[in-house]
């Protein structure tokens, strides 16, 4: 008991130390009376959480203090947000009510905490409706964006302190983070937080790869720093010579972005050249910003030859989230490409702190792209018809999109995502313009609705009062707004047609002497394999279901009436099926909480083999499918359908063969294929299912589909194949990505 008292004393001091660090972090934004307000919130949080502990055994209060610290230091939020961050778990986890908070801290704080409490269960472990909850979370964005920013700070701290959680929880949180929170941070312009969230997710989802890249980066650290010093020196000299005040430094790329590059280009770590970016941050007055950035660009390109295809100018046309910067790639002194980012202090603060810094400079920026984006999100949320998962996909698509700029006939500028079509542009102008659009003129030339717009196009929309939205429009529009409006219009159209169908069906059923009631309507819908009675009415109105079909239904019903044993037979069939499944002795995958044997299929999207880290996914029509935890679909499945995920692991039974793919590249030599197949067939006794080989100007690229026993077997094979003369790389690959159904 004595030890505990000493511990409590030490913890008390640690809590005060952390609280003082928080006060130092928000010193620059403190106004009169703010300190007292923060102290009051801290005291309330301390008292409310006094008997609570985190999974690591630490006092729970460490968490709200850390979230407040991130909000202040890394996002740059003010006193109201810090108060809310300190109290963000109080209403949900303790006996304190919202009314008490409103009484103590006012309406605004209560409203933000209400928003945070509503979304605290967004990704609750048992929640089967993540998508719907995520939509609710974004609804709060329409009220006060600070809710989302504090939520991001909360998620970041949880990810930083996740090592004490069980493995399945780590995987689930990481999937959600990389699927939703990281893109959200990206869209709000919080690049530093976005990168850290992606890296932390990768740390748990791709442990070995993460560690491998981390170690490699550390090995080459001294060499990299020397290169950066040599690269920067001449630039610094000229900048100062021309009277430009600037900080020039090298910044390592995130582990996640390096991994993405390795995957995208199918290259090993050693061939990733841009492991860092050089950043030039100018101290310029706002009126000289543009000129100074271009001046610095000129200095850099005088020293090093630029790659003309790699200039990105986000100073003349900032990104929708307010990001401004000049990016160029130049050839460094040792024959390698180096990315250089040029921006001013103001631009850098917006790039690092995104939304929060945006408000700070708001009076100087005429029209914030971010405001436009927030209002677009509001518009999407107001559409009550859209299915939550469709909404989530549309929303994510808009999160990731790069922008293009399109001009109206009068020269106004409209921002659209990359690959937007003429029809997207029409809906962007107005819903009615989109709905009645029959074509467009791009740069005075007539084009179809599906025409993909290019940056800088001038577009004029042609409409007709006879036009109505068509189903196939959904195949080529890309903006969430266009999709939502088309779906809504089609639904309305279908509803009107279904109304007519309802009357026709009623008449037909009467003439066949079938009682018109909801039970019979359900039965008829089921007979025609339709999901809802509205689909039935629609098909009748369209003539897809006619009198002949209804007579067939009537005949089948009579057959059922004369077979009272039917149910019994069904029961017997079901029992037989269950027995068959249980009798299978080839199943070597244990699935479910109690690890019982169940029938399963291996997913084609990632071809798991024994030894891989795997999970089971309960599909709608295909039983349980087994995926690798690093499958391309894993993040989406775990984030959207957490309730359909079951634990899975391999058992060590007899050796079975599993299909996997290898991509081999190298220098084409006489007899190379023969050498490879000898290694595979003779040394390893492995069966090859298919082999495709492509040789181009002396470069050999082959793809093999072969059967292996497990990951150990595969790793040994890859090692031996790499030793074949002429082979430069051997990588395992996933086959086509399949839909989550």
mmCIF file of N, CA, C and O in Angstrom, residues 4 16 35 38 43 63 133 141 239 242 260 297 299 327 438 510 528 590 592 711 721 736:
data_model
loop_
_atom_site.group_PDB
_atom_site.id
_atom_site.type_symbol
_atom_site.label_atom_id
_atom_site.label_comp_id
_atom_site.label_asym_id
_atom_site.label_seq_id
_atom_site.Cartn_x
_atom_site.Cartn_y
_atom_site.Cartn_z
ATOM 1 N N UNK A 4 2.043 2.352 -3.452
ATOM 2 C CA UNK A 4 0.984 3.010 -4.205
ATOM 3 C C UNK A 4 0.912 4.491 -3.854
ATOM 4 O O UNK A 4 0.769 5.336 -4.722
ATOM 5 N N UNK A 16 1.010 17.719 -12.895
ATOM 6 C CA UNK A 16 1.250 19.175 -12.843
ATOM 7 C C UNK A 16 2.286 19.607 -13.875
ATOM 8 O O UNK A 16 2.154 20.645 -14.518
ATOM 9 N N UNK A 35 -6.421 31.889 -18.837
ATOM 10 C CA UNK A 35 -5.676 30.951 -18.002
ATOM 11 C C UNK A 35 -6.608 30.364 -16.921
ATOM 12 O O UNK A 35 -6.567 29.169 -16.625
ATOM 13 N N UNK A 38 -8.877 27.762 -18.490
ATOM 14 C CA UNK A 38 -8.175 26.493 -18.750
ATOM 15 C C UNK A 38 -7.987 25.739 -17.436
ATOM 16 O O UNK A 38 -8.180 24.526 -17.360
ATOM 17 N N UNK A 43 -9.181 21.300 -13.783
ATOM 18 C CA UNK A 43 -9.633 20.813 -12.469
ATOM 19 C C UNK A 43 -10.839 19.883 -12.609
ATOM 20 O O UNK A 43 -10.926 18.849 -11.958
ATOM 21 N N UNK A 63 -4.304 11.587 -20.944
ATOM 22 C CA UNK A 63 -4.847 11.614 -22.312
ATOM 23 C C UNK A 63 -5.465 12.980 -22.672
ATOM 24 O O UNK A 63 -5.045 13.602 -23.647
ATOM 25 N N UNK A 133 -22.278 6.521 -38.800
ATOM 26 C CA UNK A 133 -21.737 7.342 -37.718
ATOM 27 C C UNK A 133 -20.740 8.374 -38.215
ATOM 28 O O UNK A 133 -20.671 9.483 -37.711
ATOM 29 N N UNK A 141 -19.324 18.991 -38.417
ATOM 30 C CA UNK A 141 -18.392 19.892 -39.096
ATOM 31 C C UNK A 141 -19.142 21.117 -39.622
ATOM 32 O O UNK A 141 -18.602 22.208 -39.692
ATOM 33 N N UNK A 239 20.982 33.299 -52.137
ATOM 34 C CA UNK A 239 19.787 33.901 -51.515
ATOM 35 C C UNK A 239 20.180 35.112 -50.677
ATOM 36 O O UNK A 239 19.593 36.189 -50.798
ATOM 37 N N UNK A 242 21.332 38.114 -52.624
ATOM 38 C CA UNK A 242 20.258 38.895 -53.266
ATOM 39 C C UNK A 242 19.303 39.501 -52.229
ATOM 40 O O UNK A 242 18.207 39.964 -52.574
ATOM 41 N N UNK A 260 4.756 3.798 -50.248
ATOM 42 C CA UNK A 260 3.851 3.977 -51.389
ATOM 43 C C UNK A 260 4.616 4.015 -52.697
ATOM 44 O O UNK A 260 4.204 3.440 -53.694
ATOM 45 N N UNK A 297 12.987 30.446 -56.834
ATOM 46 C CA UNK A 297 12.921 29.368 -57.839
ATOM 47 C C UNK A 297 14.010 29.563 -58.892
ATOM 48 O O UNK A 297 14.721 28.630 -59.282
ATOM 49 N N UNK A 299 16.818 31.154 -58.539
ATOM 50 C CA UNK A 299 18.144 30.897 -57.944
ATOM 51 C C UNK A 299 18.433 29.393 -57.919
ATOM 52 O O UNK A 299 19.517 28.939 -58.288
ATOM 53 N N UNK A 327 6.639 23.759 -56.067
ATOM 54 C CA UNK A 327 7.429 22.527 -55.985
ATOM 55 C C UNK A 327 8.161 22.335 -57.302
ATOM 56 O O UNK A 327 7.552 22.449 -58.369
ATOM 57 N N UNK A 438 -27.461 18.625 -72.089
ATOM 58 C CA UNK A 438 -27.410 17.642 -73.198
ATOM 59 C C UNK A 438 -26.033 17.616 -73.878
ATOM 60 O O UNK A 438 -25.726 16.750 -74.666
ATOM 61 N N UNK A 510 -56.438 -8.350 -59.010
ATOM 62 C CA UNK A 510 -57.893 -8.489 -58.852
ATOM 63 C C UNK A 510 -58.432 -9.488 -59.872
ATOM 64 O O UNK A 510 -59.194 -10.391 -59.545
ATOM 65 N N UNK A 528 -40.077 -12.860 -57.530
ATOM 66 C CA UNK A 528 -39.339 -12.248 -58.652
ATOM 67 C C UNK A 528 -37.940 -11.754 -58.235
ATOM 68 O O UNK A 528 -37.298 -10.997 -58.949
ATOM 69 N N UNK A 590 -8.312 -21.726 -38.724
ATOM 70 C CA UNK A 590 -9.196 -21.611 -37.567
ATOM 71 C C UNK A 590 -9.774 -20.219 -37.564
ATOM 72 O O UNK A 590 -9.050 -19.239 -37.694
ATOM 73 N N UNK A 592 -12.788 -17.240 -35.980
ATOM 74 C CA UNK A 592 -13.759 -16.877 -34.952
ATOM 75 C C UNK A 592 -13.114 -16.764 -33.589
ATOM 76 O O UNK A 592 -11.984 -17.168 -33.372
ATOM 77 N N UNK A 711 4.553 -19.056 -45.988
ATOM 78 C CA UNK A 711 5.427 -17.898 -46.238
ATOM 79 C C UNK A 711 6.902 -18.267 -46.133
ATOM 80 O O UNK A 711 7.738 -17.747 -46.869
ATOM 81 N N UNK A 721 15.808 -17.531 -56.007
ATOM 82 C CA UNK A 721 15.594 -16.961 -57.341
ATOM 83 C C UNK A 721 16.453 -15.721 -57.542
ATOM 84 O O UNK A 721 16.947 -15.458 -58.632
ATOM 85 N N UNK A 736 -5.895 -9.193 -58.907
ATOM 86 C CA UNK A 736 -6.858 -8.080 -59.026
ATOM 87 C C UNK A 736 -7.613 -7.809 -57.742
ATOM 88 O O UNK A 736 -8.030 -8.717 -57.043
#
